[in-house]
Amino acid sequence: MTKNTATLLISCPDRKGLVAGIADFLYRHNANILHADQHQDSELGLFLMRVEWDLHDFALTPEQFAQLFAPIAEKFEMQWRLALSTHRPRVAIFVSRYDHCLVDLLYRHQAGELHCDIPLIIGNHDDTRWIADSYGIPFQHIPVHKDSKEEAEKTQLALLRHHHVDLIVLARYMQVLSADFIRHYPSRIINIHHSFLPAFLGAKPYHRAFERGVKLIGATSHYVTEMLDDGPIIEQDVARISHRDAIDDLIQKGRDLEKIVLSRGVRWHIENRILLYANKTVVFD
Amino acid sequence: MTKNTATLLISCPDRKGLVAGIADFLYRHNANILHADQHQDSELGLFLMRVEWDLHDFALTPEQFAQLFAPIAEKFEMQWRLALSTHRPRVAIFVSRYDHCLVDLLYRHQAGELHCDIPLIIGNHDDTRWIADSYGIPFQHIPVHKDSKEEAEKTQLALLRHHHVDLIVLARYMQVLSADFIRHYPSRIINIHHSFLPAFLGAKPYHRAFERGVKLIGATSHYVTEMLDDGPIIEQDVARISHRDAIDDLIQKGRDLEKIVLSRGVRWHIENRILLYANKTVVFD
Amino acid sequence: MTKNTATLLISCPDRKGLVAGIADFLYRHNANILHADQHQDSELGLFLMRVEWDLHDFALTPEQFAQLFAPIAEKFEMQWRLALSTHRPRVAIFVSRYDHCLVDLLYRHQAGELHCDIPLIIGNHDDTRWIADSYGIPFQHIPVHKDSKEEAEKTQLALLRHHHVDLIVLARYMQVLSADFIRHYPSRIINIHHSFLPAFLGAKPYHRAFERGVKLIGATSHYVTEMLDDGPIIEQDVARISHRDAIDDLIQKGRDLEKIVLSRGVRWHIENRILLYANKTVVFD
Amino acid sequence: MTKNTATLLISCPDRKGLVAGIADFLYRHNANILHADQHQDSELGLFLMRVEWDLHDFALTPEQFAQLFAPIAEKFEMQWRLALSTHRPRVAIFVSRYDHCLVDLLYRHQAGELHCDIPLIIGNHDDTRWIADSYGIPFQHIPVHKDSKEEAEKTQLALLRHHHVDLIVLARYMQVLSADFIRHYPSRIINIHHSFLPAFLGAKPYHRAFERGVKLIGATSHYVTEMLDDGPIIEQDVARISHRDAIDDLIQKGRDLEKIVLSRGVRWHIENRILLYANKTVVFD
């Protein structure tokens, strides 16, 4: 049974009466609240909220909601967004040769863990086409070379527009996107970095972790910004290693981390659980 | 700077308008909400809430609150409790010979991690008196033998009453409390069991974990009920072991688990983060 | 590059001179030891060892090894086994409807994480055939009903013999194997149980974990013995849950645990890292 | 019962016959090996070994061992060290105002977890003297100011020499030691850094972790070298945080990490489990 709910995400200056105002509005229009969570950042004087309600008895269409909620939003200087569970976001996956994150995402999608549509996989190599095929998802091979990068990004952007893509997932995509490309999808590109950021940002993090002799390796999913590996962190996890682990073992153990950390980030984004502020994320559970 | 807040804990049948009703009440009396968290158990149709607000501008005394909130509470059939951060709960610690949890709790108390008073430590052995002394806390040695248990519990209860104790912490107290004793402090006795419950309930869990060949050992803090090791679980954690660990290593590794898991349970209770229902806990973070 | 090594697994009564005897034997026949690990169980007076060496310069064939090592083995009353890395064990996977462990194992196999051949997948339902197909592995649908179980097991055993299967992996296979079946593959059937054993053995562990209100859920891979869920534990892991997790969330979080815990167990078995004694495992890392 | 064992630590170029040579030597002198572990770094062609045996029937005194083992050591170009369990290393603890690691170490020492003597605690503040007093350990207050640092280190070194100190533990000692000081105790100073190195090296790591929005905080115990926070890592661990955690919560959660990670590092050093190479540690378990 598909659920039929609305999720409201709000961020605004913290003030008395906010919760009462919102709760009262929802109650008056007959919302049955399923989850509500909020966070105050006392230092920044910021109020952040996520509230989800059943649409069964709810009196308003999204358009009516927008109209009637506007005065409250204005009064409290809110940034807000309403998301319906019936709207499945459209996700494009970018991939290179490493296929573990791609396989993991497609399996989770097919198993019903990710409530989204995946209209498009873009690979700068052709190696993972067979995986896309086995899940029946269109695969586009767009090679990227030093000289052709601008051209390639144009092709990619055209495809993304054509497929009305809402979110781009870099599933171990081994190319750095241009600032121009990123500006088209602000806070809508999720990357997996194979280290515990901010340690080992940039290239070959497992090799550098091995050299430094750390006792845990990590993975980080984050939104992509123009600064490499510096965007808001969504999720991180670590695994224990020992002197018995060679670089190949780190890479193998890391794959399991990468899969889990990326898929959590994607799921939380899709479920509208993430709010951004001050280059950080609030993840409402 | 000590904070001056009120925390309201509510559990009642789930209904529309609950959040609006509560938020509106607090707003009208000028509460500045610092944290609010809620949980719906859809299967049981239950609504649980914890809300904490700054008392600085709040218009009501606790007595006025009780009076004015009563109609709302009645309308929604609420069980509710108001706790003030200025009220420090009074905690008694029961201990036998193992002293690691006692030392840990006293250090955390002194370091300001546990906002409570500790007017009393009761030991059925005298071994840990020196620790109580070094932290300047009264220690009562009440031996417990097969024949003297009833008598001993009477003495304990008298002391607890005398010291107006709100919460009893069994810090590896190696005696089983009688059902009669427990009835005096329902949901107000916290025990640490040195296993991952419900595995290895009862005696000698590390020995049985060793025999069974498990790969992780655990610890569980829980409220004490008349059924041994069956009360509502507050917190659990585990540590990895290997074939290299003998029973003594399990016991040593377990000590670190026990300290952390018990102290978390006690802290959450003191901070009014725990709601009980259906022999389970909701821990609001 | 495939490695070309031999692994010797030994268990025997602990005695002086054991390591010297074995190391000297290997040295005299020009073995280049890559890894050596040992364990003494002082309580049982048991010595357990795993030693792996490069076969490049090694002077003996397996047959010669058996002949020349026999006197040492006899002197020290050893149980021993020699495994060559060039021998890929033959693994059959049993599956029902849940497909996550199957998909995970097949992906890891294809990615080179599991050095084995998988000649056969047996399903008591036909649902996962498409997955077997996409990896090009033969799938046999053998329905199991109350009355047909004995017959079904006969068919299964015939297939296993036909394919020279060394190890059976129960990848969430929802049928209990008969004692007679198990006797054909002693210590060669690995199961994944979706709880932290010995907690919640038997049916519906996630439901019972939810009811008991535990704060962590677990998974356990173990060898199958005639006693249900009582065989030697190979690996366990846990994941944190909260009151926000409904049973469906437990099941979803549990899937990730099950995949990792089962695949580790299978890999360690294949890599000859596991020694069994006293209903426990030693896993040499 | 105190155990009476010898531990031999070896590092040398990897060669055939090493294990056989060592095992044979020990066997001929009637050693009963309790544990033996080894590691080959194939890239560097390095062999590392730790072997521990019961001295009960052992035929050699340490002096005889040194004499008779010399030819083998020379042949294989070994660096080696023999440690007797009856020799309790002498440990000095340096501390500033934060007392949690000090309290933790002293408790573990008194509980028998750390097989060492602690003849001396040096504080650059006097705040923790009462803790030293309650455990009956001499406390020296040596203030350190910008101008007096050289003088202070001279006083410290004199005290360390006087007390024949083998190991210095910096238990949240908030002063940077001079290169000259460090040269007196190469690989014999253990520090706890309150971050997951190499992330957030230097000052105020919790504040920077908070700012960066990481989802896990960490702690690292490491040997002190002249490069700040760059010495060989002994142990690391992490704890999960969320947006609900303010900096004070990070600091509080971090304390538990720091205690555990530092005490593990100290224990492993004392138990002669650590070998150093290439600015890394091998920790034999």
mmCIF file with all atom_site columns, C-alpha atoms in Angstrom, chain A residues 35 37 98-101 103-104 107-108 110-113 130-131 134-135 242 244 252-253 255-256 259-260 263 267 271 285, chain C residues 35 37 98-101 103-104 107-108 110-113 130-131 134-135 242 244 252-253 255-256 259-260 263 267 271 285:
data_model
loop_
_atom_site.group_PDB
_atom_site.id
_atom_site.type_symbol
_atom_site.label_atom_id
_atom_site.label_alt_id
_atom_site.label_comp_id
_atom_site.label_asym_id
_atom_site.label_entity_id
_atom_site.label_seq_id
_atom_site.pdbx_PDB_ins_code
_atom_site.Cartn_x
_atom_site.Cartn_y
_atom_site.Cartn_z
_atom_site.occupancy
_atom_site.B_iso_or_equiv
_atom_site.pdbx_formal_charge
_atom_site.auth_seq_id
_atom_site.auth_comp_id
_atom_site.auth_asym_id
_atom_site.auth_atom_id
_atom_site.pdbx_PDB_model_num
ATOM 1  C CA . HIS A 1 35  ? 5.680  12.777  12.312  1.00 0.00 ? 35  HIS A CA 1
ATOM 2  C CA . ASP A 1 37  ? 10.487 17.034  14.283  1.00 0.00 ? 37  ASP A CA 1
ATOM 3  C CA . TYR A 1 98  ? 33.454 0.918   -10.387 1.00 0.00 ? 98  TYR A CA 1
ATOM 4  C CA . ASP A 1 99  ? 30.010 -0.624  -10.311 1.00 0.00 ? 99  ASP A CA 1
ATOM 5  C CA . HIS A 1 100 ? 29.316 -1.539  -6.660  1.00 0.00 ? 100 HIS A CA 1
ATOM 6  C CA . CYS A 1 101 ? 27.386 1.617   -5.773  1.00 0.00 ? 101 CYS A CA 1
ATOM 7  C CA . VAL A 1 103 ? 24.442 -2.188  -8.414  1.00 0.00 ? 103 VAL A CA 1
ATOM 8  C CA . ASP A 1 104 ? 23.517 -1.405  -4.832  1.00 0.00 ? 104 ASP A CA 1
ATOM 9  C CA . TYR A 1 107 ? 18.856 -3.272  -6.246  1.00 0.00 ? 107 TYR A CA 1
ATOM 10 C CA . ARG A 1 108 ? 17.514 -1.052  -3.468  1.00 0.00 ? 108 ARG A CA 1
ATOM 11 C CA . GLN A 1 110 ? 13.929 -2.421  -7.305  1.00 0.00 ? 110 GLN A CA 1
ATOM 12 C CA . ALA A 1 111 ? 13.406 -3.752  -3.763  1.00 0.00 ? 111 ALA A CA 1
ATOM 13 C CA . GLY A 1 112 ? 11.320 -0.695  -2.924  1.00 0.00 ? 112 GLY A CA 1
ATOM 14 C CA . GLU A 1 113 ? 13.794 0.985   -0.560  1.00 0.00 ? 113 GLU A CA 1
ATOM 15 C CA . TRP A 1 130 ? 24.898 -4.602  -18.805 1.00 0.00 ? 130 TRP A CA 1
ATOM 16 C CA . ILE A 1 131 ? 23.844 -3.798  -15.232 1.00 0.00 ? 131 ILE A CA 1
ATOM 17 C CA . SER A 1 134 ? 19.427 -6.124  -16.444 1.00 0.00 ? 134 SER A CA 1
ATOM 18 C CA . TYR A 1 135 ? 17.312 -3.636  -14.467 1.00 0.00 ? 135 TYR A CA 1
ATOM 19 C CA . SER A 1 242 ? 44.389 -3.528  10.992  1.00 0.00 ? 242 SER A CA 1
ATOM 20 C CA . ARG A 1 244 ? 46.813 -7.202  8.215   1.00 0.00 ? 244 ARG A CA 1
ATOM 21 C CA . GLN A 1 252 ? 37.203 -4.042  -0.550  1.00 0.00 ? 252 GLN A CA 1
ATOM 22 C CA . LYS A 1 253 ? 36.080 -3.096  2.971   1.00 0.00 ? 253 LYS A CA 1
ATOM 23 C CA . ARG A 1 255 ? 33.081 -0.758  -0.940  1.00 0.00 ? 255 ARG A CA 1
ATOM 24 C CA . ASP A 1 256 ? 30.632 -1.907  1.720   1.00 0.00 ? 256 ASP A CA 1
ATOM 25 C CA . LYS A 1 259 ? 27.313 1.464   -0.703  1.00 0.00 ? 259 LYS A CA 1
ATOM 26 C CA . ILE A 1 260 ? 25.645 1.984   2.660   1.00 0.00 ? 260 ILE A CA 1
ATOM 27 C CA . SER A 1 263 ? 22.328 4.822   -0.323  1.00 0.00 ? 263 SER A CA 1
ATOM 28 C CA . ARG A 1 267 ? 17.166 7.786   0.568   1.00 0.00 ? 267 ARG A CA 1
ATOM 29 C CA . GLU A 1 271 ? 12.260 11.174  1.695   1.00 0.00 ? 271 GLU A CA 1
ATOM 30 C CA . ASP A 1 285 ? 14.901 10.847  11.399  1.00 0.00 ? 285 ASP A CA 1
ATOM 31 C CA . HIS C 1 35  ? 50.861 -15.736 7.070   1.00 0.00 ? 35  HIS C CA 1
ATOM 32 C CA . ASP C 1 37  ? 48.528 -17.512 13.113  1.00 0.00 ? 37  ASP C CA 1
ATOM 33 C CA . TYR C 1 98  ? 13.839 -12.972 -0.087  1.00 0.00 ? 98  TYR C CA 1
ATOM 34 C CA . ASP C 1 99  ? 16.519 -12.173 -2.609  1.00 0.00 ? 99  ASP C CA 1
ATOM 35 C CA . HIS C 1 100 ? 18.856 -9.637  -0.958  1.00 0.00 ? 100 HIS C CA 1
ATOM 36 C CA . CYS C 1 101 ? 21.447 -12.152 0.271   1.00 0.00 ? 101 CYS C CA 1
ATOM 37 C CA . VAL C 1 103 ? 21.931 -10.756 -5.023  1.00 0.00 ? 103 VAL C CA 1
ATOM 38 C CA . ASP C 1 104 ? 24.703 -9.735  -2.647  1.00 0.00 ? 104 ASP C CA 1
ATOM 39 C CA . TYR C 1 107 ? 27.586 -9.627  -6.996  1.00 0.00 ? 107 TYR C CA 1
ATOM 40 C CA . ARG C 1 108 ? 30.508 -10.275 -4.665  1.00 0.00 ? 108 ARG C CA 1
ATOM 41 C CA . GLN C 1 110 ? 31.288 -11.655 -9.842  1.00 0.00 ? 110 GLN C CA 1
ATOM 42 C CA . ALA C 1 111 ? 33.379 -8.806  -8.376  1.00 0.00 ? 111 ALA C CA 1
ATOM 43 C CA . GLY C 1 112 ? 36.052 -11.291 -7.309  1.00 0.00 ? 112 GLY C CA 1
ATOM 44 C CA . GLU C 1 113 ? 35.457 -11.091 -3.563  1.00 0.00 ? 113 GLU C CA 1
ATOM 45 C CA . TRP C 1 130 ? 15.766 -13.967 -13.085 1.00 0.00 ? 130 TRP C CA 1
ATOM 46 C CA . ILE C 1 131 ? 18.640 -12.999 -10.795 1.00 0.00 ? 131 ILE C CA 1
ATOM 47 C CA . SER C 1 134 ? 21.355 -12.363 -15.128 1.00 0.00 ? 134 SER C CA 1
ATOM 48 C CA . TYR C 1 135 ? 24.544 -13.793 -13.594 1.00 0.00 ? 135 TYR C CA 1
ATOM 49 C CA . SER C 1 242 ? 15.062 3.527   17.879  1.00 0.00 ? 242 SER C CA 1
ATOM 50 C CA . ARG C 1 244 ? 10.994 5.570   15.368  1.00 0.00 ? 244 ARG C CA 1
ATOM 51 C CA . GLN C 1 252 ? 15.002 -3.127  6.021   1.00 0.00 ? 252 GLN C CA 1
ATOM 52 C CA . LYS C 1 253 ? 17.929 -2.292  8.333   1.00 0.00 ? 253 LYS C CA 1
ATOM 53 C CA . ARG C 1 255 ? 18.787 -6.753  5.306   1.00 0.00 ? 255 ARG C CA 1
ATOM 54 C CA . ASP C 1 256 ? 22.047 -4.803  5.246   1.00 0.00 ? 256 ASP C CA 1
ATOM 55 C CA . LYS C 1 259 ? 24.112 -9.409  3.615   1.00 0.00 ? 259 LYS C CA 1
ATOM 56 C CA . ILE C 1 260 ? 27.335 -8.382  5.309   1.00 0.00 ? 260 ILE C CA 1
ATOM 57 C CA . SER C 1 263 ? 29.032 -12.846 3.004   1.00 0.00 ? 263 SER C CA 1
ATOM 58 C CA . ARG C 1 267 ? 34.310 -15.694 2.454   1.00 0.00 ? 267 ARG C CA 1
ATOM 59 C CA . GLU C 1 271 ? 39.548 -18.756 2.432   1.00 0.00 ? 271 GLU C CA 1
ATOM 60 C CA . ASP C 1 285 ? 42.324 -13.059 10.257  1.00 0.00 ? 285 ASP C CA 1
#
